[in-house]
Amino acid sequence: MLDLQEIDAFTGLEDVRQKVVSGERLSREDGIRLYKSNNLLALGYMANLVRERLNGSRTYFVKNYYLNYSNICELDCKFCSFYRKEGQEGAFLMSLDDIFKTVESDKDNITEMHMVGGLHNSLPYEYYLNLLRGIKKIDPRIHIKAFTAVEIDFFARLYGLSVEKVLLDLKDAGLDAMPGGGAEIFSDRVRAKMFADKIGADQWIGVIKTAHRLGIPSNATMLYGHMETIEERVDHLIRLREVQDETKGFFAFIPLAYHPHIEDSTQWATGVDNLKSIAVSRLMLDNFPHIKAYWISMGPKVAQISLGFGADDLDGTVRDERVFRMAGASTETALTKRQLVKLIKDAGRIPIERDALYNTLESFA
Ligand code: SF4
């Protein structure tokens, strides 16, 4: 049971509160203490100070379409429910024609296309280039945020090209930005157990730094709530903060709550953990403009509450997402613009429909 006096006094966290108020950067030890504190409201109060300093009450969303072009993947990461092997039941690969028909029929409702897929080892390079070109041809205003650093690294190895060449080719074909997935958690210990064959932190960061240098901004994520420690979470945040100091290429940080797909799994992210993760990331990532509450992974109701715990972005309409859905997420498959506006307004915030670069398209003040 929380003691109100304890909340008022920021017991055990007063020194951190003073740093937050004065805008001083928090240390690794501060981050660990915040994560280990059960004074959730104090965490929220401090994170909200930073949130309002950076973004006031503005809360962003975008009309976006999540397109998973294929789930066929040469890897088999233990935490992943999305991948299938070629020919296996549930495996899919969308033809370019089908993708273009989908985009054409819905283009008035799409500001941003978010596209990621498995590591498909028999698709030609032209598939990806024509995918981008085709969408831009349908509507050049659609912003394309596609391919994780893991996919970019895979393309480079598969097609015998440098990461830089792949990124330049994709940019030339229409790539505007990259999503933040694939980072999972920057821990060699966890990687060895859960995604041993996937690129590690150094390679992920290397691809992202190259993208930022070439003028391709990105988001960053952290998958939490599985077997990682609090210390590993904070180390992940600090590495991202260091990259951002150098490149300034990240728009938003998105904590992703793990959805267990193994029936007897004892690990999953709870509501309190979701709110703590939003608050601690807002406090530690002082150089990230935005913290996004991804409602698909934490549910719209917790995402709405997180707007008082440091988040200033609710992602968007997110139609057709399959990665979390195949992991058993029971949240809605899409939200309408009206629903997003209501969620934000009921949280006492100002809904802002944004484009992919956080320019205001419509304010609902
Ligand atoms: S997480 Fe990505 S790389 Fe790993 S198996 Fe799933 S789709 Fe493949």
Short mmCIF file of C-alpha atoms and ligand atoms in Angstrom, two decimals:
data_model
loop_
_atom_site.label_atom_id
_atom_site.label_comp_id
_atom_site.label_asym_id
_atom_site.label_seq_id
_atom_site.Cartn_x
_atom_site.Cartn_y
_atom_site.Cartn_z
CA MET A 1 0.00 0.00 0.00
CA LEU A 2 1.40 3.41 -0.94
CA ASP A 3 1.77 5.94 1.82
CA LEU A 4 0.67 9.41 0.67
CA GLN A 5 3.32 11.10 2.79
CA GLU A 6 5.90 8.93 1.14
CA ILE A 7 4.69 10.11 -2.26
CA ASP A 8 4.75 13.75 -1.15
CA ALA A 9 8.28 13.45 0.16
CA PHE A 10 9.66 11.45 -2.80
CA THR A 11 11.17 9.21 -0.15
CA GLY A 12 14.49 7.88 -1.31
CA LEU A 13 14.19 9.79 -4.58
CA GLU A 14 14.46 13.41 -3.45
CA ASP A 15 17.94 13.79 -4.93
CA VAL A 16 16.66 12.45 -8.26
CA ARG A 17 13.71 14.84 -8.14
CA GLN A 18 16.09 17.76 -7.66
CA LYS A 19 18.11 16.67 -10.67
CA VAL A 20 14.94 16.38 -12.76
CA VAL A 21 13.73 19.81 -11.70
CA SER A 22 17.08 21.41 -12.56
CA GLY A 23 17.39 19.51 -15.85
CA GLU A 24 20.48 17.58 -14.79
CA ARG A 25 21.17 14.30 -16.59
CA LEU A 26 20.36 11.16 -14.58
CA SER A 27 23.01 8.51 -13.96
CA ARG A 28 22.88 4.74 -14.37
CA GLU A 29 22.39 4.41 -10.61
CA ASP A 30 19.51 6.90 -10.72
CA GLY A 31 17.84 4.86 -13.46
CA ILE A 32 18.18 1.63 -11.50
CA ARG A 33 16.76 3.25 -8.35
CA LEU A 34 13.83 4.65 -10.29
CA TYR A 35 13.03 1.28 -11.84
CA LYS A 36 13.32 -0.47 -8.46
CA SER A 37 11.16 2.09 -6.66
CA ASN A 38 7.52 1.27 -5.98
CA ASN A 39 6.67 4.93 -5.67
CA LEU A 40 4.93 4.88 -9.02
CA LEU A 41 3.21 8.24 -8.61
CA ALA A 42 6.52 9.95 -7.79
CA LEU A 43 7.98 8.43 -10.96
CA GLY A 44 5.02 9.67 -12.93
CA TYR A 45 5.26 13.14 -11.43
CA MET A 46 8.91 13.49 -12.37
CA ALA A 47 8.46 12.02 -15.86
CA ASN A 48 5.53 14.34 -16.43
CA LEU A 49 7.72 17.35 -15.58
CA VAL A 50 10.07 16.36 -18.40
CA ARG A 51 7.21 15.52 -20.75
CA GLU A 52 5.57 18.91 -20.25
CA ARG A 53 8.87 20.74 -20.49
CA LEU A 54 9.45 19.19 -23.92
CA ASN A 55 5.95 18.84 -25.33
CA GLY A 56 3.51 20.63 -23.04
CA SER A 57 0.17 18.84 -23.13
CA ARG A 58 0.49 18.04 -26.82
CA THR A 59 -0.10 14.37 -27.53
CA TYR A 60 0.58 13.04 -30.98
CA PHE A 61 -0.94 10.39 -33.19
CA VAL A 62 -0.69 9.54 -36.86
CA LYS A 63 -2.90 7.82 -39.42
CA ASN A 64 -0.71 4.85 -40.12
CA TYR A 65 -0.90 1.44 -41.71
CA TYR A 66 1.22 -1.42 -40.42
CA LEU A 67 2.14 -3.64 -43.31
CA ASN A 68 4.00 -6.85 -42.61
CA TYR A 69 4.94 -7.92 -46.12
CA SER A 70 6.13 -11.41 -45.09
CA ASN A 71 6.68 -13.47 -41.97
CA ILE A 72 9.04 -15.92 -43.67
CA CYS A 73 12.31 -15.68 -41.77
CA GLU A 74 15.60 -17.52 -41.78
CA LEU A 75 15.98 -16.98 -38.02
CA ASP A 76 14.01 -18.44 -35.14
CA CYS A 77 14.30 -16.02 -32.23
CA LYS A 78 12.86 -17.70 -29.15
CA PHE A 79 10.59 -14.82 -28.15
CA CYS A 80 9.05 -14.45 -31.65
CA SER A 81 5.59 -15.77 -32.54
CA PHE A 82 5.53 -14.04 -35.89
CA TYR A 83 8.04 -15.95 -38.00
CA ARG A 84 7.35 -19.05 -40.11
CA LYS A 85 9.55 -21.13 -42.36
CA GLU A 86 8.76 -21.20 -46.09
CA GLY A 87 5.96 -23.70 -46.74
CA GLN A 88 4.98 -23.89 -43.08
CA GLU A 89 1.34 -23.35 -42.16
CA GLY A 90 0.72 -19.66 -41.54
CA ALA A 91 3.65 -18.48 -43.66
CA PHE A 92 2.81 -15.56 -45.92
CA LEU A 93 4.42 -13.31 -48.49
CA MET A 94 2.47 -10.42 -49.97
CA SER A 95 2.86 -9.79 -53.67
CA LEU A 96 3.68 -6.24 -54.69
CA ASP A 97 0.38 -6.09 -56.59
CA ASP A 98 -1.58 -6.97 -53.44
CA ILE A 99 0.32 -4.39 -51.42
CA PHE A 100 -0.28 -1.69 -54.02
CA LYS A 101 -4.00 -2.51 -54.21
CA THR A 102 -4.24 -2.21 -50.42
CA VAL A 103 -2.47 1.14 -50.41
CA GLU A 104 -4.43 2.46 -53.42
CA SER A 105 -7.78 1.59 -51.87
CA ASP A 106 -6.97 3.25 -48.55
CA LYS A 107 -4.54 6.03 -49.42
CA ASP A 108 -6.78 8.81 -48.08
CA ASN A 109 -6.49 7.25 -44.61
CA ILE A 110 -2.74 6.75 -44.67
CA THR A 111 -0.18 9.37 -43.69
CA GLU A 112 2.49 6.85 -42.85
CA MET A 113 3.27 3.29 -43.95
CA HIS A 114 5.13 1.25 -41.36
CA MET A 115 6.61 -1.85 -42.98
CA VAL A 116 8.69 -4.63 -41.48
CA GLY A 117 9.01 -8.31 -42.23
CA GLY A 118 10.97 -11.50 -41.57
CA LEU A 119 14.41 -12.17 -43.05
CA HIS A 120 13.29 -13.79 -46.32
CA ASN A 121 16.35 -15.27 -48.00
CA SER A 122 15.02 -15.83 -51.52
CA LEU A 123 13.41 -12.52 -52.42
CA PRO A 124 15.24 -10.38 -54.99
CA TYR A 125 16.60 -6.99 -53.96
CA GLU A 126 14.26 -5.41 -56.49
CA TYR A 127 11.25 -6.56 -54.43
CA TYR A 128 12.14 -4.03 -51.71
CA LEU A 129 13.13 -1.25 -54.08
CA ASN A 130 9.96 -1.68 -56.16
CA LEU A 131 7.88 -1.86 -52.99
CA LEU A 132 9.05 1.61 -52.01
CA ARG A 133 8.86 3.02 -55.55
CA GLY A 134 5.36 1.65 -56.06
CA ILE A 135 3.95 3.20 -52.88
CA LYS A 136 5.50 6.58 -53.67
CA LYS A 137 4.03 6.35 -57.17
CA ILE A 138 0.55 5.80 -55.73
CA ASP A 139 0.90 8.80 -53.44
CA PRO A 140 4.21 10.63 -52.93
CA ARG A 141 2.83 12.23 -49.77
CA ILE A 142 2.76 8.90 -47.95
CA HIS A 143 5.71 8.76 -45.59
CA ILE A 144 7.46 5.38 -45.63
CA LYS A 145 8.99 4.14 -42.39
CA ALA A 146 10.35 0.70 -43.15
CA PHE A 147 12.91 -2.01 -42.41
CA THR A 148 14.57 -2.46 -39.04
CA ALA A 149 18.34 -2.32 -38.63
CA VAL A 150 18.21 -6.13 -38.55
CA GLU A 151 16.60 -6.22 -42.01
CA ILE A 152 19.06 -3.66 -43.40
CA ASP A 153 22.02 -5.69 -42.12
CA PHE A 154 20.43 -8.83 -43.63
CA PHE A 155 19.94 -7.17 -47.05
CA ALA A 156 23.59 -6.09 -47.05
CA ARG A 157 24.81 -9.63 -46.35
CA LEU A 158 22.31 -11.36 -48.68
CA TYR A 159 22.94 -9.12 -51.68
CA GLY A 160 26.67 -8.58 -51.08
CA LEU A 161 26.38 -4.82 -50.58
CA SER A 162 27.54 -2.44 -47.88
CA VAL A 163 25.01 -1.20 -45.32
CA GLU A 164 25.58 2.29 -46.66
CA LYS A 165 24.82 1.24 -50.25
CA VAL A 166 21.62 -0.54 -49.18
CA LEU A 167 20.44 2.49 -47.25
CA LEU A 168 21.25 4.85 -50.12
CA ASP A 169 19.40 2.61 -52.62
CA LEU A 170 16.36 2.37 -50.35
CA LYS A 171 16.40 6.10 -49.70
CA ASP A 172 16.57 6.76 -53.40
CA ALA A 173 13.58 4.43 -53.90
CA GLY A 174 11.48 6.26 -51.32
CA LEU A 175 12.52 5.26 -47.80
CA ASP A 176 11.92 8.22 -45.47
CA ALA A 177 12.66 6.77 -42.04
CA MET A 178 13.29 3.54 -40.17
CA PRO A 179 11.30 2.02 -37.33
CA GLY A 180 13.11 1.23 -34.10
CA GLY A 181 12.60 -2.52 -33.91
CA GLY A 182 15.16 -5.29 -33.77
CA ALA A 183 17.15 -3.78 -30.92
CA GLU A 184 15.30 -6.02 -28.43
CA ILE A 185 17.58 -5.50 -25.43
CA PHE A 186 21.27 -4.64 -25.62
CA SER A 187 22.49 -7.52 -23.49
CA ASP A 188 24.84 -10.24 -24.72
CA ARG A 189 23.54 -12.51 -21.93
CA VAL A 190 19.91 -12.21 -23.08
CA ARG A 191 20.87 -12.34 -26.72
CA ALA A 192 22.68 -15.67 -26.23
CA LYS A 193 19.52 -17.16 -24.75
CA MET A 194 16.75 -15.57 -26.79
CA PHE A 195 18.05 -14.38 -30.15
CA ALA A 196 21.55 -15.72 -30.54
CA ASP A 197 21.67 -15.51 -34.34
CA LYS A 198 20.35 -11.98 -34.61
CA ILE A 199 22.73 -9.02 -34.84
CA GLY A 200 23.91 -7.70 -31.49
CA ALA A 201 23.92 -4.23 -30.02
CA ASP A 202 27.09 -3.01 -31.74
CA GLN A 203 25.85 -3.97 -35.21
CA TRP A 204 22.35 -2.57 -34.58
CA ILE A 205 23.85 0.71 -33.44
CA GLY A 206 26.26 0.71 -36.39
CA VAL A 207 23.39 0.44 -38.90
CA ILE A 208 21.38 3.13 -37.11
CA LYS A 209 24.33 5.53 -36.97
CA THR A 210 24.89 5.03 -40.70
CA ALA A 211 21.21 5.70 -41.40
CA HIS A 212 21.23 8.87 -39.31
CA ARG A 213 24.40 10.06 -41.05
CA LEU A 214 22.69 9.56 -44.43
CA GLY A 215 19.68 11.62 -43.34
CA ILE A 216 17.38 8.72 -42.52
CA PRO A 217 15.91 9.29 -39.05
CA SER A 218 14.56 6.46 -36.93
CA ASN A 219 12.87 5.44 -33.73
CA ALA A 220 14.35 3.14 -31.08
CA THR A 221 12.69 0.40 -29.05
CA MET A 222 13.35 -1.88 -26.09
CA LEU A 223 11.65 -5.24 -25.61
CA TYR A 224 11.09 -5.70 -21.88
CA GLY A 225 9.29 -8.03 -19.51
CA HIS A 226 11.02 -11.31 -20.45
CA MET A 227 14.29 -12.39 -18.84
CA GLU A 228 16.21 -9.14 -18.74
CA THR A 229 17.30 -7.47 -15.49
CA ILE A 230 16.55 -3.90 -14.46
CA GLU A 231 20.26 -3.13 -14.86
CA GLU A 232 20.14 -4.40 -18.46
CA ARG A 233 17.15 -2.18 -19.19
CA VAL A 234 18.93 0.89 -17.87
CA ASP A 235 22.12 0.03 -19.78
CA HIS A 236 20.00 -0.22 -22.94
CA LEU A 237 18.58 3.26 -22.35
CA ILE A 238 22.01 4.73 -21.68
CA ARG A 239 23.47 3.28 -24.90
CA LEU A 240 20.60 4.80 -26.86
CA ARG A 241 21.12 8.12 -25.10
CA GLU A 242 24.79 8.06 -26.12
CA VAL A 243 23.88 7.40 -29.77
CA GLN A 244 21.39 10.25 -29.71
CA ASP A 245 24.01 12.61 -28.25
CA GLU A 246 26.12 11.80 -31.29
CA THR A 247 23.58 11.66 -34.13
CA LYS A 248 20.38 13.39 -32.97
CA GLY A 249 18.61 11.08 -35.41
CA PHE A 250 16.02 9.46 -33.15
CA PHE A 251 12.48 10.81 -33.08
CA ALA A 252 10.90 8.60 -30.47
CA PHE A 253 11.63 5.83 -28.01
CA ILE A 254 9.08 3.03 -27.78
CA PRO A 255 9.19 0.55 -24.90
CA LEU A 256 7.67 -2.71 -26.18
CA ALA A 257 6.00 -4.97 -23.63
CA TYR A 258 6.84 -8.64 -24.19
CA HIS A 259 3.88 -10.90 -24.93
CA PRO A 260 4.71 -14.46 -23.86
CA HIS A 261 3.71 -17.11 -26.36
CA ILE A 262 4.83 -20.04 -24.29
CA GLU A 263 1.85 -21.15 -22.19
CA ASP A 264 3.71 -21.73 -18.94
CA SER A 265 5.84 -18.60 -19.26
CA THR A 266 6.26 -16.88 -15.92
CA GLN A 267 7.43 -13.60 -17.40
CA TRP A 268 5.36 -10.84 -18.92
CA ALA A 269 5.07 -7.09 -18.57
CA THR A 270 2.36 -5.97 -16.13
CA GLY A 271 0.50 -2.66 -16.12
CA VAL A 272 2.77 -1.24 -13.41
CA ASP A 273 5.84 -2.32 -15.35
CA ASN A 274 4.46 -0.65 -18.47
CA LEU A 275 3.97 2.65 -16.63
CA LYS A 276 7.37 2.44 -14.97
CA SER A 277 9.02 1.74 -18.32
CA ILE A 278 7.40 4.79 -19.87
CA ALA A 279 8.36 6.98 -16.89
CA VAL A 280 11.95 5.77 -16.54
CA SER A 281 12.60 6.04 -20.26
CA ARG A 282 11.23 9.62 -20.28
CA LEU A 283 13.54 10.46 -17.38
CA MET A 284 16.66 8.74 -18.69
CA LEU A 285 16.31 9.68 -22.38
CA ASP A 286 16.53 13.43 -21.85
CA ASN A 287 17.64 13.93 -25.46
CA PHE A 288 14.76 12.02 -27.12
CA PRO A 289 12.01 14.38 -28.31
CA HIS A 290 9.21 11.84 -27.86
CA ILE A 291 8.25 8.79 -25.81
CA LYS A 292 5.64 6.66 -27.49
CA ALA A 293 3.06 4.51 -25.71
CA TYR A 294 2.46 1.73 -28.20
CA TRP A 295 -1.15 0.83 -27.43
CA ILE A 296 -0.99 -2.41 -29.41
CA SER A 297 1.49 -3.84 -26.91
CA MET A 298 0.23 -2.32 -23.63
CA GLY A 299 -3.44 -1.86 -24.49
CA PRO A 300 -5.23 1.45 -25.14
CA LYS A 301 -6.26 1.97 -21.51
CA VAL A 302 -2.77 1.67 -20.00
CA ALA A 303 -1.39 3.66 -22.94
CA GLN A 304 -3.90 6.41 -22.14
CA ILE A 305 -2.84 6.47 -18.46
CA SER A 306 0.81 6.60 -19.54
CA LEU A 307 0.13 10.07 -20.97
CA GLY A 308 0.48 11.21 -17.34
CA PHE A 309 3.66 9.18 -16.88
CA GLY A 310 5.88 10.68 -19.56
CA ALA A 311 4.41 9.53 -22.89
CA ASP A 312 3.43 12.17 -25.45
CA ASP A 313 2.63 9.95 -28.44
CA LEU A 314 -0.01 7.24 -28.82
CA ASP A 315 1.32 5.95 -32.16
CA GLY A 316 -1.71 5.85 -34.41
CA THR A 317 -4.52 3.99 -36.06
CA VAL A 318 -2.11 1.03 -36.62
CA ARG A 319 -4.22 -1.04 -39.00
CA ASP A 320 -3.28 -4.59 -39.87
CA GLU A 321 -0.46 -5.12 -37.34
CA ARG A 322 0.45 -8.83 -37.12
CA VAL A 323 3.63 -9.13 -35.02
CA PHE A 324 1.98 -8.62 -31.60
CA ARG A 325 -1.28 -10.13 -32.80
CA MET A 326 0.48 -13.42 -33.58
CA ALA A 327 2.05 -13.27 -30.10
CA GLY A 328 -1.45 -13.26 -28.62
CA ALA A 329 -2.08 -9.53 -28.05
CA SER A 330 -5.80 -9.20 -27.38
CA THR A 331 -6.01 -5.46 -27.92
CA GLU A 332 -8.07 -3.93 -30.71
CA THR A 333 -6.76 -4.43 -34.23
CA ALA A 334 -7.09 -0.75 -35.03
CA LEU A 335 -8.28 2.49 -33.49
CA THR A 336 -10.09 5.22 -35.38
CA LYS A 337 -8.99 8.82 -35.35
CA ARG A 338 -12.10 9.60 -33.26
CA GLN A 339 -11.15 6.98 -30.67
CA LEU A 340 -7.60 8.28 -30.42
CA VAL A 341 -8.81 11.86 -29.98
CA LYS A 342 -11.18 10.76 -27.21
CA LEU A 343 -8.50 8.73 -25.40
CA ILE A 344 -6.17 11.74 -25.43
CA LYS A 345 -8.81 14.32 -24.50
CA ASP A 346 -10.09 12.21 -21.62
CA ALA A 347 -6.53 12.14 -20.29
CA GLY A 348 -6.63 15.95 -20.19
CA ARG A 349 -4.21 16.32 -23.08
CA ILE A 350 -4.34 18.08 -26.45
CA PRO A 351 -4.65 15.66 -29.38
CA ILE A 352 -2.43 16.54 -32.34
CA GLU A 353 -2.67 14.60 -35.55
CA ARG A 354 0.89 14.62 -36.87
CA ASP A 355 2.76 13.59 -39.95
CA ALA A 356 5.74 11.28 -39.70
CA LEU A 357 8.07 14.20 -38.94
CA TYR A 358 5.89 15.44 -36.06
CA ASN A 359 4.54 18.38 -38.06
CA THR A 360 1.01 19.26 -36.95
CA LEU A 361 -1.71 18.30 -39.44
CA GLU A 362 -4.65 19.02 -37.17
CA SER A 363 -4.97 20.18 -33.57
CA PHE A 364 -7.99 19.23 -31.47
CA ALA A 365 -7.33 21.78 -28.71
S1 SF4 B 1 12.19 -11.55 -34.34
FE1 SF4 B 1 12.50 -11.01 -36.49
S2 SF4 B 1 14.45 -11.97 -37.03
FE2 SF4 B 1 13.72 -13.00 -35.15
S3 SF4 B 1 12.53 -14.76 -35.90
FE3 SF4 B 1 11.07 -13.08 -35.60
S4 SF4 B 1 10.92 -12.15 -37.63
FE4 SF4 B 1 12.80 -13.39 -37.64
#
